[in-house]
Short mmCIF file of C-alpha atoms in Angstrom, two decimals:
data_model
loop_
_atom_site.label_atom_id
_atom_site.label_comp_id
_atom_site.label_asym_id
_atom_site.label_seq_id
_atom_site.Cartn_x
_atom_site.Cartn_y
_atom_site.Cartn_z
CA MET P 82 1.14 22.11 41.03
CA ASN P 83 3.64 24.49 43.04
CA VAL P 84 6.45 23.35 44.75
CA ILE P 85 8.53 24.74 48.09
CA VAL P 86 11.60 23.04 47.85
CA ASP P 87 15.05 22.55 49.99
CA VAL P 88 18.10 21.43 48.19
CA CYS P 89 21.65 20.50 49.45
CA LEU P 90 24.27 19.81 46.52
CA VAL P 91 27.41 17.93 47.53
CA PRO P 92 29.93 16.85 45.22
CA MET P 93 31.97 14.06 45.74
CA GLY P 94 35.50 14.07 44.36
CA VAL P 95 36.77 17.28 44.67
CA GLY P 96 37.65 18.32 47.76
CA VAL P 97 36.30 19.42 51.10
CA SER P 98 35.37 23.49 49.48
CA VAL P 99 32.53 23.19 47.75
CA SER P 100 31.32 26.61 47.66
CA THR P 101 32.25 27.23 43.94
CA TYR P 102 30.18 24.47 43.00
CA VAL P 103 26.95 25.85 45.19
CA ALA P 104 27.53 29.31 43.86
CA ALA P 105 27.22 28.19 40.62
CA CYS P 106 24.05 26.38 41.33
CA HIS P 107 22.70 29.49 42.21
CA GLU P 108 23.71 31.26 38.81
CA VAL P 109 21.72 28.21 37.49
CA LEU P 110 18.34 28.86 39.67
CA HIS P 111 18.80 32.63 39.15
CA GLU P 112 18.93 32.17 34.77
CA ALA P 113 15.77 29.87 35.26
CA GLY P 114 13.76 33.20 36.67
CA LEU P 115 13.46 31.14 40.42
CA GLU P 116 13.29 32.62 43.42
CA ALA P 117 16.61 31.27 45.22
CA LYS P 118 17.49 31.81 48.96
CA LEU P 119 20.63 30.39 50.46
CA HIS P 120 20.90 29.59 54.45
CA ALA P 121 24.08 27.53 56.17
CA TYR P 122 22.52 23.93 55.16
CA GLY P 123 20.91 24.68 51.44
CA THR P 124 18.88 26.84 49.67
CA ASN P 125 15.31 27.21 49.62
CA ILE P 126 13.43 27.68 45.72
CA GLU P 127 9.62 28.08 45.17
CA GLY P 128 8.08 27.78 41.71
CA GLU P 129 5.77 25.19 39.49
CA TRP P 130 7.09 22.01 39.86
CA ASP P 131 8.48 20.78 36.37
CA GLU P 132 10.87 24.40 36.31
CA VAL P 133 12.02 23.69 39.74
CA MET P 134 12.89 20.11 39.01
CA ALA P 135 14.26 21.25 35.29
CA ALA P 136 16.37 23.41 37.32
CA ILE P 137 17.89 21.06 39.74
CA LYS P 138 18.52 18.65 37.06
CA LYS P 139 20.50 21.20 35.20
CA CYS P 140 22.62 21.94 38.77
CA HIS P 141 23.78 18.12 38.52
CA GLU P 142 24.96 18.73 34.79
CA LYS P 143 26.69 21.83 35.55
CA VAL P 144 28.31 20.84 38.86
CA HIS P 145 29.48 17.44 36.53
CA GLU P 146 30.71 19.83 33.74
CA LEU P 147 32.74 21.98 36.17
CA GLY P 148 34.59 18.66 37.39
CA ALA P 149 32.79 16.71 39.83
CA PRO P 150 32.45 12.92 39.15
CA ARG P 151 29.80 12.38 41.30
CA ILE P 152 27.22 14.27 43.33
CA THR P 153 24.79 13.73 46.32
CA THR P 154 21.88 15.90 46.50
CA THR P 155 19.29 15.93 49.57
CA ILE P 156 15.81 17.36 48.55
CA LYS P 157 13.09 18.20 50.89
CA LEU P 158 9.83 19.15 48.70
CA GLY P 159 6.40 20.23 49.95
CA THR P 160 3.23 20.56 47.90
CA ARG P 161 -0.37 21.43 49.36
CA ASN P 162 -3.74 21.78 47.60
CA ASP P 163 -5.61 22.93 50.43
CA ARG P 164 -4.32 26.83 49.85
CA GLU P 165 -1.39 28.61 48.43
CA GLN P 166 1.62 29.12 50.77
CA THR P 167 4.75 30.59 50.03
CA MET P 168 8.31 30.74 51.36
CA ALA P 169 7.65 33.51 53.55
CA ASP P 170 4.11 32.63 54.32
CA LYS P 171 5.95 29.65 56.35
CA VAL P 172 8.13 31.30 58.36
CA GLU P 173 6.01 34.37 59.30
CA SER P 174 3.32 31.52 60.24
CA VAL P 175 5.77 30.13 62.78
CA GLN P 176 7.37 33.48 64.05
CA ALA P 177 3.85 34.67 64.74
CA LYS P 178 3.18 31.96 67.07
CA LEU P 179 7.06 32.75 68.93
CA THR P 180 6.51 34.38 72.36
CA LYS P 181 10.23 34.28 73.45
CA GLY P 182 13.38 33.90 71.96
CA ARG P 183 12.98 35.87 68.60
CA GLU P 184 16.02 37.70 69.08
CA LYS P 185 17.97 34.47 68.29
CA ILE P 186 15.75 33.60 65.37
CA ILE P 187 16.37 35.10 62.01
CA PRO P 188 13.48 35.55 60.12
CA PHE P 189 13.84 34.74 56.21
CA GLY P 190 11.35 36.58 54.97
CA PRO P 191 11.24 38.86 51.92
CA GLU P 192 11.88 42.03 54.36
CA LYS P 193 14.95 40.68 54.97
CA ARG P 194 16.37 40.89 51.10
CA CYS P 195 19.71 42.63 50.49
CA MET A 259 32.76 17.93 68.21
CA ASN A 260 31.00 21.07 66.75
CA VAL A 261 28.20 20.46 64.23
CA ILE A 262 26.34 22.41 62.21
CA VAL A 263 22.65 20.83 61.74
CA ASP A 264 19.33 21.71 59.62
CA VAL A 265 16.64 20.07 60.78
CA CYS A 266 13.00 19.77 59.99
CA LEU A 267 10.62 18.06 62.41
CA VAL A 268 7.28 16.87 60.74
CA PRO A 269 4.77 16.08 63.36
CA MET A 270 1.96 13.83 62.29
CA GLY A 271 -1.97 13.13 62.99
CA VAL A 272 -2.23 16.62 63.82
CA GLY A 273 -3.67 18.35 60.89
CA VAL A 274 -2.00 20.17 58.23
CA SER A 275 -0.82 23.09 60.08
CA VAL A 276 2.28 22.51 62.21
CA SER A 277 3.61 26.34 62.71
CA THR A 278 2.70 25.46 66.33
CA TYR A 279 4.50 22.82 66.83
CA VAL A 280 7.89 24.40 65.20
CA ALA A 281 7.08 27.49 67.16
CA ALA A 282 7.64 25.13 70.37
CA CYS A 283 10.27 23.36 69.37
CA HIS A 284 12.41 26.93 68.75
CA GLU A 285 11.31 27.83 72.43
CA VAL A 286 13.27 24.48 73.20
CA LEU A 287 16.20 25.48 71.14
CA HIS A 288 16.69 29.02 72.87
CA GLU A 289 15.92 27.71 76.16
CA ALA A 290 19.15 25.38 75.54
CA GLY A 291 21.36 28.39 74.64
CA LEU A 292 21.65 27.56 71.21
CA GLU A 293 21.80 29.70 67.67
CA ALA A 294 18.41 28.71 65.70
CA LYS A 295 18.20 30.08 62.06
CA LEU A 296 14.72 29.67 60.73
CA HIS A 297 13.84 29.02 56.86
CA ALA A 298 11.07 28.33 54.89
CA TYR A 299 12.00 24.17 55.26
CA GLY A 300 13.96 23.81 58.74
CA THR A 301 15.89 25.33 61.00
CA ASN A 302 19.90 25.66 61.01
CA ILE A 303 21.61 25.11 63.91
CA GLU A 304 25.08 25.24 65.25
CA GLY A 305 26.88 23.79 68.15
CA GLU A 306 28.59 21.25 70.25
CA TRP A 307 27.22 17.72 69.02
CA ASP A 308 25.66 16.40 72.44
CA GLU A 309 24.06 19.65 73.06
CA VAL A 310 22.53 20.22 69.67
CA MET A 311 21.35 16.42 69.63
CA ALA A 312 19.92 16.40 73.05
CA ALA A 313 17.70 19.77 72.13
CA ILE A 314 16.78 18.04 68.96
CA LYS A 315 15.42 14.98 71.43
CA LYS A 316 13.67 17.75 73.81
CA CYS A 317 11.78 18.92 70.61
CA HIS A 318 10.76 15.21 69.97
CA GLU A 319 9.26 15.05 73.74
CA LYS A 320 8.06 18.63 73.75
CA VAL A 321 6.07 18.04 70.58
CA HIS A 322 4.42 15.03 71.81
CA GLU A 323 3.25 16.38 75.23
CA LEU A 324 1.48 18.78 72.82
CA GLY A 325 -0.31 16.13 70.99
CA ALA A 326 1.69 14.81 68.14
CA PRO A 327 1.04 10.63 68.12
CA ARG A 328 4.13 10.64 65.38
CA ILE A 329 6.92 12.56 64.12
CA THR A 330 9.19 12.20 61.02
CA THR A 331 12.27 14.63 61.27
CA THR A 332 14.87 15.03 58.61
CA ILE A 333 18.36 15.93 59.84
CA LYS A 334 21.76 17.42 57.85
CA LEU A 335 24.45 17.02 60.04
CA GLY A 336 27.76 18.23 59.26
CA THR A 337 31.37 18.01 61.06
CA ARG A 338 34.76 19.15 59.97
CA ASN A 339 37.68 18.82 61.85
CA ASP A 340 40.34 20.35 59.05
CA ARG A 341 39.32 23.87 60.51
CA GLU A 342 36.65 25.54 61.88
CA GLN A 343 33.54 27.05 60.39
CA THR A 344 29.99 28.75 61.54
CA MET A 345 26.86 28.84 59.66
CA ALA A 346 27.55 32.23 58.55
CA ASP A 347 31.22 31.33 56.94
CA LYS A 348 29.62 28.81 55.27
CA VAL A 349 27.23 31.30 53.37
CA GLU A 350 29.64 33.90 53.15
CA SER A 351 31.81 31.45 51.20
CA VAL A 352 29.06 31.08 48.77
CA GLN A 353 28.20 34.57 48.33
CA ALA A 354 31.89 35.87 47.87
CA LYS A 355 32.14 33.33 44.52
CA LEU A 356 29.12 34.71 43.29
CA THR A 357 28.77 37.12 40.04
CA LYS A 358 25.55 37.68 39.15
CA GLY A 359 21.79 36.85 40.63
CA ARG A 360 22.77 38.48 43.69
CA GLU A 361 19.60 40.39 44.34
CA LYS A 362 18.05 37.02 44.25
CA ILE A 363 19.68 35.64 46.73
CA ILE A 364 18.69 36.37 50.42
CA PRO A 365 21.92 35.92 52.72
CA PHE A 366 21.59 33.91 56.00
CA GLY A 367 24.76 35.85 57.53
CA PRO A 368 24.57 37.71 60.93
CA GLU A 369 24.35 40.82 59.27
CA LYS A 370 21.11 40.37 58.46
CA ARG A 371 19.21 39.54 62.14
CA CYS A 372 16.88 41.42 63.27
CA MET Q 200 11.42 7.08 73.71
CA ASN Q 201 12.47 4.16 70.69
CA VAL Q 202 13.54 5.36 67.40
CA ILE Q 203 13.49 4.66 63.70
CA VAL Q 204 16.36 6.00 61.58
CA ASP Q 205 17.54 6.34 58.07
CA VAL Q 206 20.95 7.30 58.14
CA CYS Q 207 23.15 8.26 54.99
CA LEU Q 208 26.53 9.38 55.81
CA VAL Q 209 29.09 11.32 53.22
CA PRO Q 210 32.56 11.64 54.18
CA MET Q 211 33.94 14.57 52.15
CA GLY Q 212 37.62 15.24 50.59
CA VAL Q 213 38.33 11.34 50.25
CA GLY Q 214 37.73 11.48 46.70
CA VAL Q 215 34.58 9.09 44.86
CA SER Q 216 34.76 5.96 46.59
CA VAL Q 217 33.13 6.09 50.22
CA SER Q 218 32.21 2.12 51.01
CA THR Q 219 35.48 1.76 52.95
CA TYR Q 220 33.71 4.59 55.38
CA VAL Q 221 30.37 3.01 55.01
CA ALA Q 222 31.54 -0.28 55.99
CA ALA Q 223 33.53 1.22 59.04
CA CYS Q 224 30.26 2.59 60.41
CA HIS Q 225 28.49 -0.56 59.93
CA GLU Q 226 30.82 -1.93 62.25
CA VAL Q 227 30.44 0.43 64.73
CA LEU Q 228 26.77 -0.02 64.27
CA HIS Q 229 27.31 -3.54 65.21
CA GLU Q 230 29.64 -3.03 67.99
CA ALA Q 231 27.17 -0.83 69.51
CA GLY Q 232 24.62 -4.10 69.56
CA LEU Q 233 22.09 -2.18 67.13
CA GLU Q 234 19.85 -3.36 64.60
CA ALA Q 235 21.19 -1.81 61.05
CA LYS Q 236 20.43 -2.71 57.63
CA LEU Q 237 22.13 -1.15 54.54
CA HIS Q 238 20.02 -0.23 51.66
CA ALA Q 239 21.27 1.36 48.53
CA TYR Q 240 21.21 4.91 49.91
CA GLY Q 241 21.83 4.44 54.06
CA THR Q 242 21.37 2.27 56.72
CA ASN Q 243 17.62 1.59 58.74
CA ILE Q 244 18.68 1.56 62.53
CA GLU Q 245 15.99 1.10 65.29
CA GLY Q 246 16.47 1.08 69.03
CA GLU Q 247 16.51 3.38 72.26
CA TRP Q 248 17.05 7.39 71.19
CA ASP Q 249 20.39 7.75 73.23
CA GLU Q 250 21.98 4.65 71.96
CA VAL Q 251 21.31 5.68 67.72
CA MET Q 252 22.67 8.60 68.72
CA ALA Q 253 25.61 7.72 70.26
CA ALA Q 254 26.56 4.96 67.72
CA ILE Q 255 26.36 7.75 64.75
CA LYS Q 256 28.48 10.11 66.87
CA LYS Q 257 30.92 7.43 67.10
CA CYS Q 258 30.32 6.86 63.48
CA HIS Q 259 31.48 10.43 62.45
CA GLU Q 260 34.35 10.06 64.67
CA LYS Q 261 35.39 7.14 63.28
CA VAL Q 262 35.33 8.12 59.63
CA HIS Q 263 37.19 11.33 60.71
CA GLU Q 264 39.89 9.03 62.17
CA LEU Q 265 40.20 7.25 58.84
CA GLY Q 266 41.01 10.11 57.34
CA ALA Q 267 37.90 12.26 55.88
CA PRO Q 268 37.84 16.18 57.16
CA ARG Q 269 34.50 16.74 56.31
CA ILE Q 270 31.79 14.40 56.73
CA THR Q 271 27.81 15.41 55.75
CA THR Q 272 24.96 13.11 57.30
CA THR Q 273 21.48 13.02 56.05
CA ILE Q 274 19.55 11.59 59.22
CA LYS Q 275 15.74 10.44 58.61
CA LEU Q 276 14.36 10.07 62.39
CA GLY Q 277 10.93 8.67 63.38
CA THR Q 278 9.03 8.39 66.47
CA ARG Q 279 5.83 7.51 68.17
CA ASN Q 280 3.77 7.27 71.31
CA ASP Q 281 0.95 6.07 70.09
CA ARG Q 282 1.90 2.39 69.58
CA GLU Q 283 5.16 0.20 69.56
CA GLN Q 284 6.29 -0.13 66.02
CA THR Q 285 9.76 -2.04 64.48
CA MET Q 286 11.21 -1.55 60.89
CA ALA Q 287 9.91 -4.80 59.83
CA ASP Q 288 6.56 -3.50 60.80
CA LYS Q 289 6.56 -0.39 58.75
CA VAL Q 290 7.44 -2.73 55.66
CA GLU Q 291 4.96 -5.07 56.27
CA SER Q 292 1.73 -2.42 56.54
CA VAL Q 293 3.10 -0.90 53.54
CA GLN Q 294 3.23 -4.62 51.72
CA ALA Q 295 -0.30 -5.73 52.86
CA LYS Q 296 -1.73 -3.34 51.01
CA LEU Q 297 -0.20 -3.30 47.65
CA THR Q 298 -2.47 -5.18 45.01
CA LYS Q 299 0.10 -5.40 42.33
CA GLY Q 300 4.08 -4.85 41.43
CA ARG Q 301 4.51 -7.29 44.20
CA GLU Q 302 7.86 -8.85 41.97
CA LYS Q 303 9.32 -5.21 41.65
CA ILE Q 304 9.79 -4.50 45.80
CA ILE Q 305 12.01 -6.59 47.59
CA PRO Q 306 10.54 -6.65 51.19
CA PHE Q 307 13.35 -5.29 53.84
CA GLY Q 308 11.41 -7.43 56.67
CA PRO Q 309 13.44 -9.85 58.97
CA GLU Q 310 12.02 -13.08 56.75
CA LYS Q 311 14.76 -11.81 54.17
CA ARG Q 312 17.60 -11.95 56.25
CA CYS Q 313 21.04 -13.64 55.29
CA MET S 130 21.67 10.91 33.20
CA ASN S 131 21.13 7.96 35.51
CA VAL S 132 20.02 8.46 38.99
CA ILE S 133 20.02 6.44 42.05
CA VAL S 134 17.31 7.94 44.17
CA ASP S 135 15.75 7.19 48.02
CA VAL S 136 12.33 9.20 48.22
CA CYS S 137 10.36 9.19 51.38
CA LEU S 138 6.69 10.72 51.00
CA VAL S 139 5.21 11.76 53.90
CA PRO S 140 1.20 12.55 53.71
CA MET S 141 0.16 15.28 56.13
CA GLY S 142 -3.30 15.95 57.51
CA VAL S 143 -4.65 12.35 57.40
CA GLY S 144 -3.85 10.95 60.67
CA VAL S 145 -1.12 8.76 61.34
CA SER S 146 -1.11 6.22 59.31
CA VAL S 147 0.22 6.64 55.88
CA SER S 148 1.00 2.58 54.54
CA THR S 149 -2.05 3.27 52.00
CA TYR S 150 -0.20 6.71 50.56
CA VAL S 151 2.90 4.72 50.43
CA ALA S 152 1.62 1.63 49.13
CA ALA S 153 -0.52 3.67 46.09
CA CYS S 154 3.06 5.24 45.30
CA HIS S 155 4.51 1.82 45.08
CA GLU S 156 1.54 1.22 42.36
CA VAL S 157 2.44 4.15 40.44
CA LEU S 158 6.35 3.72 40.53
CA HIS S 159 5.37 -0.09 39.22
CA GLU S 160 3.53 1.34 36.69
CA ALA S 161 6.34 3.59 35.08
CA GLY S 162 8.31 0.65 34.80
CA LEU S 163 10.75 1.50 37.61
CA GLU S 164 13.05 -0.40 39.91
CA ALA S 165 11.18 0.58 43.09
CA LYS S 166 12.66 -1.05 46.53
CA LEU S 167 11.20 -0.57 49.79
CA HIS S 168 12.89 0.05 53.16
CA ALA S 169 11.76 0.80 56.99
CA TYR S 170 11.95 4.80 56.00
CA GLY S 171 11.73 5.06 52.22
CA THR S 172 11.99 3.44 48.93
CA ASN S 173 15.27 3.29 46.77
CA ILE S 174 14.50 3.70 42.76
CA GLU S 175 16.85 3.92 39.89
CA GLY S 176 16.72 4.81 36.33
CA GLU S 177 17.01 7.96 33.76
CA TRP S 178 16.36 11.25 35.74
CA ASP S 179 13.48 12.24 33.65
CA GLU S 180 11.61 8.98 34.49
CA VAL S 181 12.34 9.05 37.99
CA MET S 182 11.12 12.52 38.72
CA ALA S 183 8.26 12.16 36.47
CA ALA S 184 7.40 9.17 38.76
CA ILE S 185 7.61 11.24 41.87
CA LYS S 186 5.55 13.91 40.17
CA LYS S 187 2.93 11.23 39.91
CA CYS S 188 2.95 10.23 43.38
CA HIS S 189 2.52 13.59 44.61
CA GLU S 190 -0.26 13.71 42.25
CA LYS S 191 -1.79 10.94 43.29
CA VAL S 192 -1.69 11.11 47.09
CA HIS S 193 -3.16 14.57 46.75
CA GLU S 194 -5.90 12.75 44.98
CA LEU S 195 -6.28 10.29 47.37
CA GLY S 196 -7.24 12.87 50.01
CA ALA S 197 -3.85 13.88 51.59
CA PRO S 198 -3.85 17.91 51.64
CA ARG S 199 -0.17 18.29 51.90
CA ILE S 200 2.63 16.11 51.12
CA THR S 201 6.47 16.59 52.61
CA THR S 202 8.77 14.62 51.04
CA THR S 203 12.72 13.84 51.52
CA ILE S 204 14.65 12.76 48.70
CA LYS S 205 18.22 11.66 48.05
CA LEU S 206 19.57 11.53 44.96
CA GLY S 207 23.19 10.08 43.63
CA THR S 208 24.41 11.18 39.76
CA ARG S 209 27.83 10.32 38.62
CA ASN S 210 29.79 10.30 35.45
CA ASP S 211 32.98 8.80 35.97
CA ARG S 212 31.18 5.45 35.65
CA GLU S 213 28.04 3.19 35.80
CA GLN S 214 26.40 2.21 38.99
CA THR S 215 23.60 0.24 40.08
CA MET S 216 21.56 0.17 43.89
CA ALA S 217 22.68 -3.80 43.88
CA ASP S 218 26.36 -2.16 43.27
CA LYS S 219 26.77 0.26 46.09
CA VAL S 220 25.16 -2.23 48.66
CA GLU S 221 27.56 -4.94 47.26
CA SER S 222 30.84 -2.35 47.36
CA VAL S 223 30.39 -1.89 51.23
CA GLN S 224 29.50 -5.55 51.87
CA ALA S 225 33.03 -6.62 50.50
CA LYS S 226 34.36 -4.43 53.13
CA LEU S 227 32.55 -5.70 56.00
CA THR S 228 35.01 -8.31 58.38
CA LYS S 229 32.20 -8.73 60.76
CA GLY S 230 28.89 -8.02 61.95
CA ARG S 231 27.46 -9.78 58.89
CA GLU S 232 24.75 -11.02 60.31
CA LYS S 233 23.16 -7.92 61.67
CA ILE S 234 23.34 -6.78 58.12
CA ILE S 235 20.41 -7.28 55.84
CA PRO S 236 21.78 -7.14 52.49
CA PHE S 237 19.39 -5.21 49.99
CA GLY S 238 21.08 -6.48 46.55
CA PRO S 239 19.18 -7.77 43.65
CA GLU S 240 19.91 -11.75 45.07
CA LYS S 241 17.47 -11.38 48.24
CA ARG S 242 14.46 -10.45 45.91
CA CYS S 243 11.36 -12.63 47.11
#
């Protein structure tokens, strides 16, 4: 079962600045070979359910190791069995329907990769 | 009070394809003059609390008007009073700490705009 | 427009224990005259959109006043225009369909109030 | 690693009424031997990470089997390594700090079970 996920991990008890922990999670996702796309309030991931979930668990373990005594994470998670759909497909299907306001919208598809 | 928001609106009772409704919300956000950045599982918005919340309410009204009898929305919402921070700042502060895996991460900062 | 909300406010930069801040939010919701039901990972609220949202904004203001420099909040938010539905209705419509496992499920309807 | 979870599964493409699917998920959680507490916008679960996540995966599989072509789920998920904490502990620690408004707040602790 393929899954598209948006995950936002918040370490607690380590002060207000948490980017070090978020960066560590990106290393974990990268080592897991997962597609991970950072945005301003989380990270989009796609892949096989068990692989994605194992990676999110490793993120919790890593962030605890780095010193966070408590973590609260928000996950949005989508599955479908009617057809295949990637993260890029989702963004493109919205953009194809936009008639105005395009200059304010920053697409998140593969063509924007660094 | 400035706020950074991630919003994901899900119309119910209108079938599996919801991109038309998401595109309509982007028009609403654009008309409200808000910075809105689409990703694969939602939209990042930043602005003054009341303006952002009024726009999200208008999105619900618009999506009901378009025929969705029911809507469930997930919002993540951040405020801070220690310093100013934009959506781009949040992404950049994570990226500055990445030592590897950069090619897998798609920044979401202003330099990537179309 | 009536709304059913689940809100989970997380103060950052104030250590791991956050129940004082959550309790302060409940006072805010109570003073606003809103129905608020605490669970283990948030609070259910129902009411008119503007009243509920104004109360959530006051919660952020209150928690900043109490010393939290940063707050991240997760909100789930439902509206429908096909029929009226309360928080209790939602729980009851699930429970009516349960054929087993009842002893493990703690209903959240009005009949359970202290 | 123990985890406290709040999960809200939304089947898409099956109309506005989703309580049948939520009830089916409760059967899945019950069969998995997990503590599951229904509220008006989701279900609280506690247990060992792998068991809870396996059960949530089974919920997705079950809801697809029942005919939903698409599912979007929101999960909040907390871990801590500084001390043990149950769902009931979380609610009680907030309630102990409330000085007013008690009559509006419906505790969610074990003493309220049917």
